Amino acid sequence: MTRQTQGTTLFTALLVLIGIGVVVQLWLLAASVDAVLRHNVQIPLHAALGSVIVFLINGGLVMYVFWFDKRIKQ
Amino acid sequence: MAENDCKDCKDCKKQARWREDFPITWESDNYITRREMVKFLGLGSLLIAGANFMVAGVPHLVRATSYPQTRLGLMSEIPVGGSRLFNYPTGDDPCIVVHKDDGTLVAYSQVCTHLSCAVIHSEKDNALFCPCHNGYFTVNEGRPYAGPPTRPLPRIKLEQRGEEIYAIGVEV
């Protein structure tokens, strides 16, 4: 397997993982809005914390893409 | 790519010279690369996380709003076991105050949490009753215990100053 094929597979996998993370965040956002409309205070806070954790994971994956590109260019 | 296989031309030799400095074809310009998509999703992830925090902050902002202090009348004006209607916090928000048998007062929004009909005090059942769909709420806590409503009635905070009763806030 060539390095280019490996890179393509890797980035496709990262893209899918980040996409799943964004879908989870959208679900958390919808649950938060639902909880706010039901006058629940705790659920939106926990959902926001969960959303930040998912964002940190996504951000780490995006940073890995940048780092990988930088390493390849060097 | 073969010399005569360009997407937007027949013969590369016949192209304008600026093509050498800008060799991107129109079609390939429309493609979105995986890296661009990853960046887009990363930015989307940040925006959604921010939106989630904004949504989480809404109840705290609503709670921070100050409510007026409205005089409801004298305690003796409401008979024990009876009720009285008033509007709070604005003139368009109907509420009901009930003088319980133990001598204390409780007040709730009169708007049913099912379909916004006006609830009334039922002395016979010792409950707040919504005649539209036979919804029942407890007088002590305003919780629904029969009928279609699932959410409790917003409670109006009361304060007693001597004989006078004041509404001072709304507890959702």
XYZ file of N, CA and C in Angstrom:
738
model
N 0.847 -1.206 0.000
C 0.000 0.000 0.000
C 0.881 1.253 0.000
N 0.604 2.158 -0.907
C 1.442 3.360 -0.992
C 1.105 4.319 0.143
N 2.032 5.267 0.358
C 1.803 6.254 1.416
C 0.568 7.112 1.118
N 0.372 7.414 -0.197
C -0.778 8.245 -0.579
C -2.098 7.539 -0.267
N -2.144 6.224 -0.560
C -3.361 5.453 -0.274
C -3.622 5.407 1.230
N -2.531 5.239 1.989
C -2.668 5.213 3.450
C -3.202 6.552 3.952
N -2.648 7.633 3.390
C -3.091 8.969 3.787
C -4.552 9.196 3.465
N -4.964 8.742 2.296
C -6.372 8.893 1.891
C -7.289 8.148 2.856
N -6.909 6.930 3.190
C -7.718 6.136 4.131
C -7.770 6.808 5.489
N -6.600 7.299 5.928
C -6.522 7.952 7.243
C -7.429 9.180 7.291
N -7.352 10.021 6.264
C -8.140 11.252 6.280
C -9.630 10.981 6.102
N -9.955 9.942 5.351
C -11.371 9.574 5.239
C -11.901 9.136 6.605
N -11.078 8.337 7.318
C -11.492 7.883 8.656
C -11.636 9.062 9.609
N -10.690 10.001 9.547
C -10.773 11.185 10.416
C -12.013 12.006 10.092
N -12.282 12.133 8.793
C -13.461 12.887 8.352
C -14.743 12.263 8.902
N -14.816 10.939 8.840
C -16.013 10.240 9.339
C -16.129 10.424 10.848
N -14.984 10.304 11.570
C -15.005 10.459 13.037
C -15.461 11.858 13.432
N -14.912 12.877 12.772
C -15.303 14.256 13.088
C -16.776 14.476 12.727
N -17.198 13.902 11.606
C -18.615 14.006 11.201
C -19.534 13.408 12.250
N -19.153 12.237 12.781
C -19.965 11.607 13.838
C -20.004 12.514 15.067
N -18.846 13.102 15.402
C -18.789 14.030 16.548
C -19.729 15.210 16.366
N -19.762 15.768 15.164
C -20.642 16.919 14.891
C -22.114 16.502 15.001
N -22.433 15.301 14.527
C -23.822 14.815 14.641
C -24.205 14.657 16.120
N -23.260 14.119 16.924
C -23.515 13.983 18.370
C -23.740 15.362 18.994
N -22.935 16.338 18.576
C -23.108 17.701 19.105
C -24.468 18.280 18.727
N -24.894 18.031 17.487
C -26.221 18.513 17.070
C -27.313 17.882 17.910
N -27.136 16.579 18.217
C -28.114 15.880 19.063
C -28.141 16.503 20.460
N -26.938 16.802 21.005
C -26.863 17.429 22.329
C -27.527 18.805 22.320
N -27.338 19.540 21.226
C -27.942 20.874 21.112
C -29.473 20.764 21.084
N -29.972 19.803 20.318
C -31.433 19.609 20.246
C -31.980 19.212 21.615
N -31.241 18.332 22.335
C -31.681 17.910 23.676
C -31.665 19.096 24.637
N -30.672 19.984 24.471
C -30.585 21.170 25.340
C -31.780 22.083 25.132
N -32.097 22.353 23.873
C -33.235 23.230 23.565
C -34.525 22.624 24.127
N -34.663 21.306 23.960
C -35.845 20.616 24.482
C -35.920 20.769 26.007
N -34.762 20.598 26.681
C -34.735 20.704 28.147
C -35.038 22.127 28.608
N -34.513 23.115 27.887
C -34.781 24.520 28.255
C -36.267 24.818 28.134
N -36.883 24.309 27.083
C -38.325 24.536 26.907
C -39.138 23.811 27.974
N -38.539 22.755 28.562
C -39.217 22.060 29.663
C -38.818 22.636 31.021
N -38.100 23.782 30.998
C -37.664 24.478 32.211
C -36.723 23.630 33.057
N -35.926 22.789 32.396
C -34.921 22.017 33.118
C -33.580 22.743 33.006
N -32.905 22.931 34.136
C -31.666 23.717 34.144
C -30.431 22.820 34.046
N -30.514 21.622 34.613
C -29.325 20.763 34.713
C -28.936 20.141 33.376
N -29.919 19.651 32.632
C -29.608 18.932 31.384
C -28.826 19.814 30.393
N -29.214 21.094 30.148
C -28.438 21.905 29.199
C -26.987 22.097 29.620
N -26.735 22.199 30.942
C -25.360 22.372 31.408
C -24.524 21.130 31.099
N -25.097 19.957 31.413
C -24.373 18.709 31.139
C -24.177 18.512 29.630
N -25.200 18.877 28.866
C -25.095 18.743 27.400
C -24.011 19.673 26.860
N -23.928 20.895 27.427
C -22.901 21.848 26.983
C -21.506 21.310 27.295
N -21.343 20.724 28.496
C -20.039 20.154 28.849
C -19.680 18.999 27.909
N -20.684 18.156 27.635
C -20.461 17.047 26.701
C -20.087 17.558 25.316
N -20.744 18.636 24.893
C -20.471 19.214 23.579
C -19.039 19.749 23.506
N -18.581 20.353 24.605
C -17.206 20.875 24.635
C -16.201 19.718 24.564
N -16.496 18.635 25.265
C -15.590 17.469 25.228
C -15.510 16.924 23.801
N -16.670 16.818 23.138
C -16.684 16.330 21.746
C -15.914 17.292 20.842
N -16.091 18.611 21.110
C -15.352 19.597 20.312
C -13.848 19.452 20.512
N -13.411 19.216 21.750
C -11.980 19.045 22.012
C -11.437 17.836 21.257
N -12.227 16.749 21.233
C -11.801 15.564 20.475
C -11.706 15.910 18.985
N -12.742 16.585 18.478
C -12.742 16.993 17.065
C -11.570 17.922 16.762
N -11.347 18.892 17.669
C -10.240 19.825 17.486
C -8.909 19.096 17.456
N -8.759 18.099 18.331
C -7.534 17.306 18.348
C -7.326 16.577 17.025
N -8.409 16.043 16.469
C -8.303 15.335 15.185
C -7.931 16.306 14.054
N -8.541 17.503 14.065
C -8.216 18.513 13.040
C -6.753 18.947 13.172
N -6.307 19.142 14.416
C -4.908 19.515 14.635
C -3.961 18.420 14.139
N -4.403 17.177 14.325
C -3.590 16.057 13.839
C -3.448 16.123 12.316
N -4.533 16.516 11.632
C -4.483 16.658 10.167
C -3.459 17.728 9.784
N -3.515 18.892 10.477
C -2.552 19.963 10.199
C -1.112 19.483 10.455
N -0.953 18.802 11.606
C 0.388 18.321 11.974
C 0.904 17.327 10.948
N 0.036 16.465 10.473
C 0.405 15.445 9.484
C 0.832 16.119 8.174
N 0.037 17.131 7.752
C 0.376 17.863 6.522
C 1.745 18.536 6.651
N 1.966 19.158 7.826
C 3.212 19.872 8.065
C 4.389 18.897 7.999
N 4.210 17.733 8.585
C 5.287 16.738 8.616
C 5.591 16.230 7.208
N 4.528 16.031 6.408
C 4.716 15.548 5.035
C 5.468 16.581 4.198
N 5.089 17.887 4.403
C 5.748 18.949 3.635
C 7.228 19.070 3.997
N 7.541 18.800 5.276
C 8.944 18.868 5.687
C 9.736 17.705 5.065
N -1.654 14.144 -16.499
C -2.655 14.550 -17.474
C -1.987 14.724 -18.847
N -2.569 14.156 -19.860
C -2.001 14.270 -21.200
C -2.106 15.712 -21.683
N -1.260 16.064 -22.672
C -1.213 17.453 -23.114
C -2.552 17.927 -23.679
N -3.255 17.032 -24.386
C -4.516 17.425 -25.004
C -5.731 16.938 -24.224
N -5.508 16.691 -22.940
C -6.586 16.108 -22.137
C -7.096 17.078 -21.065
N -6.867 18.363 -21.267
C -7.347 19.335 -20.288
C -8.868 19.359 -20.286
N -9.423 19.714 -19.129
C -10.877 19.705 -19.010
C -11.504 20.894 -19.719
N -10.785 22.024 -19.731
C -11.410 23.226 -20.275
C -10.752 23.708 -21.578
N -10.015 22.834 -22.245
C -9.432 23.250 -23.516
C -9.146 22.029 -24.386
N -8.877 22.281 -25.602
C -8.556 21.200 -26.530
C -7.043 21.008 -26.651
N -6.362 22.131 -26.708
C -4.926 22.055 -26.952
C -4.217 23.005 -25.993
N -3.334 22.437 -25.174
C -2.662 23.268 -24.179
C -1.767 24.327 -24.810
N -1.235 24.029 -25.998
C -0.317 24.978 -26.653
C -1.038 26.251 -27.090
N -2.356 26.149 -27.288
C -3.117 27.301 -27.766
C -3.696 28.131 -26.625
N -3.342 27.773 -25.418
C -3.921 28.495 -24.287
C -3.198 29.815 -24.048
N -3.900 30.707 -23.335
C -3.275 31.987 -22.997
C -2.121 31.762 -22.021
N -1.181 32.734 -21.976
C 0.005 32.552 -21.147
C -0.328 32.577 -19.653
N -1.419 33.317 -19.286
C -1.762 33.389 -17.867
C -2.134 32.023 -17.289
N -2.455 31.082 -18.215
C -2.787 29.731 -17.761
C -1.612 29.074 -17.037
N -0.398 29.449 -17.452
C 0.787 28.847 -16.829
C 0.900 29.268 -15.358
N 0.474 30.508 -15.101
C 0.539 30.992 -13.716
C -0.678 30.572 -12.901
N -1.731 30.255 -13.594
C -2.973 29.888 -12.887
C -3.533 28.609 -13.516
N -2.882 27.489 -13.248
C -3.234 26.257 -13.973
C -4.402 25.483 -13.353
N -5.335 26.161 -12.740
C -6.471 25.452 -12.118
C -7.658 25.499 -13.056
N -8.197 24.347 -13.363
C -9.349 24.315 -14.264
C -10.618 24.650 -13.494
N -11.602 25.100 -14.201
C -12.870 25.506 -13.582
C -13.517 24.348 -12.818
N -13.464 23.173 -13.399
C -14.119 22.019 -12.788
C -13.452 21.618 -11.482
N -12.105 21.576 -11.488
C -11.407 21.159 -10.271
C -11.534 22.214 -9.173
N -11.835 23.460 -9.571
C -12.027 24.519 -8.591
C -13.276 24.271 -7.745
N -14.223 23.505 -8.290
C -15.462 23.245 -7.571
C -15.359 22.074 -6.599
N -14.295 21.300 -6.678
C -14.147 20.149 -5.790
C -13.843 20.607 -4.369
N -14.349 19.864 -3.407
C -14.009 20.121 -1.998
C -13.116 18.974 -1.539
N -11.941 19.314 -1.059
C -11.017 18.271 -0.620
C -11.395 17.771 0.773
N -10.817 16.621 1.129
C -11.080 16.076 2.468
C -10.596 17.040 3.546
N -9.452 17.664 3.299
C -8.905 18.582 4.302
C -9.823 19.786 4.511
N -10.373 20.311 3.406
C -11.304 21.439 3.538
C -12.541 21.019 4.334
N -12.994 19.810 4.071
C -14.183 19.304 4.784
C -13.879 19.124 6.271
N -12.674 18.618 6.574
C -12.264 18.444 7.973
C -12.243 19.796 8.679
N -11.692 20.823 8.006
C -11.655 22.173 8.598
C -13.067 22.707 8.810
N -13.917 22.498 7.817
C -15.304 22.972 7.902
C -16.029 22.311 9.088
N -15.827 20.992 9.228
C -16.487 20.289 10.336
C -15.901 20.719 11.680
N -14.595 20.979 11.711
C -13.971 21.456 12.949
C -14.547 22.792 13.375
N -14.707 23.701 12.417
C -15.300 25.008 12.710
C -16.768 24.853 13.124
N -17.479 23.960 12.418
C -18.880 23.683 12.772
C -18.994 23.148 14.184
N -18.042 22.284 14.550
C -18.033 21.711 15.900
C -17.883 22.810 16.947
N -16.989 23.771 16.674
C -16.785 24.903 17.605
C -18.062 25.734 17.730
N -18.692 26.015 16.596
C -19.914 26.830 16.609
C -21.037 26.131 17.378
N -21.168 24.824 17.169
C -22.242 24.089 17.860
C -21.985 24.058 19.365
N -20.695 23.872 19.755
C -20.364 23.888 21.189
C -20.713 25.250 21.793
N -20.412 26.332 21.055
C -20.755 27.667 21.527
C -22.259 27.856 21.654
N -22.991 27.361 20.644
C -24.458 27.465 20.672
C -25.024 26.692 21.855
N -24.397 25.542 22.157
C -24.869 24.733 23.287
C -24.692 25.493 24.603
N -23.572 26.205 24.740
C -23.355 26.996 25.959
C -24.341 28.153 26.050
N -24.652 28.755 24.897
C -25.632 29.849 24.901
C -26.998 29.337 25.349
N -27.383 28.166 24.824
C -28.676 27.582 25.206
C -28.683 27.262 26.700
N -27.523 26.749 27.211
C -27.447 26.417 28.643
C -27.536 27.668 29.509
N -27.131 28.821 28.961
C -27.149 30.058 29.743
C -28.494 30.753 29.749
N -29.383 30.380 28.845
C -30.691 31.056 28.727
C -31.499 30.997 30.031
N -31.642 29.809 30.686
C -32.443 29.784 31.922
C -31.881 30.685 33.008
N -30.533 30.816 33.078
C -29.928 31.669 34.097
C -30.185 33.144 33.803
N -30.199 33.498 32.502
C -30.504 34.881 32.138
C -31.953 35.215 32.469
N -32.849 34.259 32.180
C -34.273 34.478 32.451
C -34.502 34.632 33.945
N -33.766 33.803 34.738
C -33.930 33.881 36.190
C -33.421 35.207 36.757
N -32.389 35.755 36.059
C -31.788 36.975 36.580
C -32.706 38.187 36.415
N -33.718 38.078 35.564
C -34.612 39.220 35.371
C -35.390 39.476 36.658
N -35.511 40.739 36.995
C -36.167 41.076 38.256
C -37.673 41.182 38.032
N -38.412 40.752 39.012
C -39.869 40.815 38.948
C -40.372 41.956 39.821
N -41.482 42.540 39.449
C -42.020 43.631 40.268
C -42.644 43.082 41.554
N -42.822 43.959 42.512
C -43.509 43.577 43.747
C -44.914 44.152 43.668
N -45.879 43.260 43.619
C -47.270 43.681 43.423
C -48.103 43.330 44.654
N -48.836 44.314 45.135
C -49.687 44.068 46.295
C -50.949 43.329 45.863
N -51.237 42.206 46.536
C -52.423 41.422 46.171
C -53.628 41.772 47.038
N -53.375 42.301 48.213
C -54.481 42.638 49.101
C -54.187 42.166 50.512
N -55.227 42.146 51.333
C -55.061 41.716 52.715
C -55.322 40.224 52.825
N -54.632 39.601 53.751
C -54.785 38.160 53.979
C -56.248 37.826 54.337
N -56.845 38.712 55.090
C -58.216 38.447 55.555
C -59.245 38.544 54.425
N -58.844 39.133 53.323
C -59.783 39.268 52.195
C -59.995 37.945 51.455
N -59.074 37.008 51.642
C -59.214 35.705 50.981
C -59.650 34.687 52.032
N -60.843 34.141 51.940
C -61.315 33.206 52.967
C -60.514 31.900 52.943
N -60.392 31.272 54.095
C -59.681 29.990 54.178
C -60.400 28.971 53.299
N -59.609 28.290 52.445
C -60.207 27.327 51.504
C -60.662 27.976 50.211
N -60.573 29.300 50.161
C -61.019 30.019 48.963
C -59.846 30.458 48.091
N -60.169 31.178 47.043
C -59.119 31.609 46.115
C -59.450 32.994 45.568
N -58.454 33.572 44.895
C -58.647 34.907 44.310
C -57.755 35.002 43.077
N -58.260 35.700 42.068
C -57.497 35.851 40.825
C -56.747 37.182 40.825
N -55.592 37.190 40.216
C -54.827 38.428 40.048
C -53.945 38.271 38.812
N -53.287 39.351 38.423
C -52.380 39.299 37.271
C -50.959 39.615 37.727
N -50.023 38.762 37.296
C -48.626 38.951 37.686
C -47.732 38.165 36.739
N -46.556 38.635 36.308
C -45.949 39.943 36.616
C -46.511 41.084 35.770
N -47.207 40.783 34.671
C -47.813 41.857 33.882
C -49.330 41.698 33.922
N -50.021 42.665 33.400
C -51.480 42.619 33.380
C -52.032 41.534 32.471
N -51.176 40.937 31.638
C -51.625 39.885 30.710
C -51.326 38.483 31.232
N -50.818 38.370 32.469
C -50.477 37.056 33.026
C -51.425 36.713 34.168
N -52.494 35.957 33.886
C -53.451 35.628 34.940
C -52.867 34.621 35.937
N -53.148 34.872 37.208
C -52.659 33.995 38.277
C -53.780 33.742 39.270
N -53.560 32.753 40.123
C -54.565 32.418 41.129
C -53.858 32.184 42.461
N -54.409 32.763 43.507
C -53.860 32.542 44.847
C -54.901 31.766 45.652
N -54.435 30.755 46.373
C -55.336 29.892 47.142
C -54.966 29.982 48.621
N -55.967 30.206 49.454
C -55.754 30.208 50.904
C -56.020 28.793 51.402
N -54.965 28.099 51.764
C -55.114 26.686 52.149
C -55.737 26.557 53.533
N -56.167 25.335 53.812
C -56.832 25.080 55.091
C -55.901 25.298 56.287
N -54.582 25.109 56.054
C -53.646 25.303 57.178
C -53.311 26.776 57.398
N -53.952 27.658 56.634
C -53.776 29.091 56.845
C -52.729 29.737 55.956
N -51.961 28.939 55.219
C -50.935 29.518 54.345
C -51.504 29.806 52.964
N -50.775 30.664 52.215
C -51.206 31.024 50.859
C -50.243 30.422 49.827
N -50.791 29.972 48.708
C -49.965 29.553 47.575
C -50.555 30.194 46.327
N -49.679 30.551 45.390
C -50.151 31.184 44.153
C -49.459 30.554 42.957
N -50.212 30.420 41.883
C -49.693 29.815 40.657
C -50.165 30.620 39.452
N -49.467 30.404 38.349
C -49.966 30.942 37.089
C -51.279 30.219 36.772
N -52.214 30.969 36.218
C -53.516 30.354 35.937
C -53.522 29.660 34.577
N -52.414 29.752 33.858
C -52.351 29.189 32.508
C -51.980 27.707 32.589
N -52.873 26.840 32.151
C -52.631 25.400 32.198
C -51.429 25.062 31.309
N -50.550 24.183 31.807
C -49.344 23.818 31.052
C -49.643 22.829 29.922
N -50.902 22.468 29.756
C -51.264 21.579 28.643
C -51.528 22.414 27.392
N -52.659 23.134 27.381
C -52.987 23.935 26.201
C -53.426 25.360 26.571
N -52.914 25.840 27.702
C -53.055 27.248 28.092
C -54.473 27.687 28.443
N -55.337 26.756 28.819
C -56.645 27.166 29.343
C -56.438 27.717 30.759
N -57.434 28.390 31.288
C -57.322 28.942 32.642
C -57.729 27.894 33.672
N -56.850 27.637 34.643
C -57.193 26.683 35.705
C -57.999 27.412 36.784
N -58.860 26.668 37.449
C -59.663 27.248 38.526
C -59.487 26.395 39.782
N -59.804 27.004 40.942
C -59.646 26.268 42.193
C -60.898 25.439 42.456
N -60.707 24.158 42.685
C -61.821 23.278 43.009
C -61.755 22.960 44.500
N -62.641 23.602 45.269
C -62.631 23.376 46.724
C -62.992 21.940 47.061
N -63.895 21.382 46.248
C -64.370 20.014 46.499
C -63.212 19.009 46.412
N -62.362 19.155 45.378
C -61.247 18.221 45.182
C -59.952 18.721 45.830
N -59.989 19.925 46.386
C -58.783 20.567 46.909
C -57.673 20.526 45.858
N -57.998 21.009 44.666
C -57.043 20.958 43.554
C -57.263 22.157 42.644
N -56.297 22.362 41.763
C -56.477 23.342 40.692
C -56.911 22.548 39.469
N -58.019 22.955 38.890
C -58.689 22.140 37.879
C -58.739 22.892 36.554
N -58.369 22.192 35.476
C -58.484 22.785 34.144
C -59.716 22.177 33.471
N -60.771 22.977 33.252
C -62.025 22.425 32.721
C -61.956 22.034 31.242
N -60.949 22.495 30.524
C -60.883 22.190 29.087
C -60.684 20.698 28.832
N -59.711 20.101 29.537
C -59.400 18.681 29.295
C -59.295 17.892 30.597
N -59.951 18.401 31.653
C -59.971 17.717 32.948
C -58.572 17.452 33.506
N -57.761 18.479 33.490
C -56.441 18.364 34.106
C -56.506 18.807 35.557
N -55.789 18.089 36.412
C -55.783 18.413 37.842
C -54.356 18.675 38.319
N -54.194 19.705 39.123
C -52.895 20.032 39.731
C -53.081 20.084 41.248
N -52.043 19.646 41.984
C -52.135 19.723 43.445
C -52.045 21.176 43.889
N -52.742 21.491 44.970
C -52.710 22.859 45.489
C -51.368 23.137 46.178
N -50.817 22.109 46.855
C -49.587 22.316 47.624
C -48.376 22.628 46.743
N -48.222 21.905 45.616
C -47.015 22.065 44.804
C -47.283 22.484 43.357
N -48.537 22.409 42.934
C -48.890 22.751 41.551
C -48.518 21.663 40.560
N -48.267 20.452 41.079
C -47.896 19.346 40.187
C -49.137 18.694 39.579
N -49.042 18.288 38.302
C -50.191 17.625 37.684
C -50.320 16.196 38.205
N -51.550 15.766 38.516
C -51.732 14.387 38.975
C -52.859 13.671 38.232
N -53.555 14.374 37.382
C -54.588 13.714 36.573
C -54.803 14.524 35.302
N -55.207 13.823 34.253
C -55.467 14.507 32.993
C -54.210 14.647 32.150
N -54.320 15.371 31.033
C -53.208 15.440 30.076
C -51.989 16.283 30.480
N -52.082 17.273 31.399
C -50.877 18.075 31.675
C -49.744 17.230 32.258
N -48.521 17.542 31.857
C -47.348 16.807 32.372
C -46.398 17.718 33.138
N -46.495 19.029 32.924
C -45.579 19.955 33.599
C -46.310 20.700 34.706
N -45.611 21.027 35.797
C -46.269 21.754 36.897
C -46.563 23.208 36.518
N -47.456 23.804 37.264
C -47.781 25.220 37.049
C -46.655 26.089 37.602
N -46.275 27.154 36.884
C -45.290 28.082 37.454
C -45.820 28.678 38.762
N -44.953 28.679 39.788
C -45.396 29.135 41.101
C -45.040 30.616 41.286
N -45.952 31.349 41.871
C -45.715 32.768 42.153
C -45.223 32.881 43.598
N -44.077 33.526 43.770
C -43.542 33.707 45.126
C -44.333 34.801 45.841
N -44.734 34.504 47.048
C -45.513 35.464 47.839
C -44.731 35.880 49.073
N -45.024 37.086 49.531
C -44.394 37.569 50.763
C -45.463 38.256 51.593
N -45.473 37.922 52.884
C -46.463 38.529 53.768
C -45.805 39.631 54.585
N -46.358 40.839 54.476
C -45.849 41.969 55.270
C -46.982 42.448 56.166
N -46.979 41.936 57.377
C -48.104 42.207 58.269
C -49.329 41.478 57.742
N -50.358 42.236 57.457
C -51.594 41.647 56.911
C -51.575 41.619 55.375
N -50.635 42.371 54.806
C -50.649 42.530 53.355
C -49.855 41.422 52.654
N -50.364 41.035 51.485
C -49.727 39.982 50.695
C -49.152 40.609 49.427
N -47.912 40.282 49.131
C -47.247 40.782 47.924
C -46.751 39.615 47.069
N -46.883 39.757 45.760
C -46.253 38.816 44.823
C -44.884 39.388 44.491
N -43.815 38.557 44.631
C -42.463 39.103 44.461
C -41.645 38.378 43.377
N -42.182 37.302 42.805
C -41.402 36.610 41.771
C -42.115 35.398 41.223
N -41.510 34.807 40.206
C -42.080 33.616 39.569
C -41.047 32.497 39.632
N -41.492 31.339 40.109
C -40.632 30.153 40.198
C -41.059 29.188 39.115
N -40.208 29.007 38.095
C -40.592 28.107 37.006
C -40.160 26.698 37.343
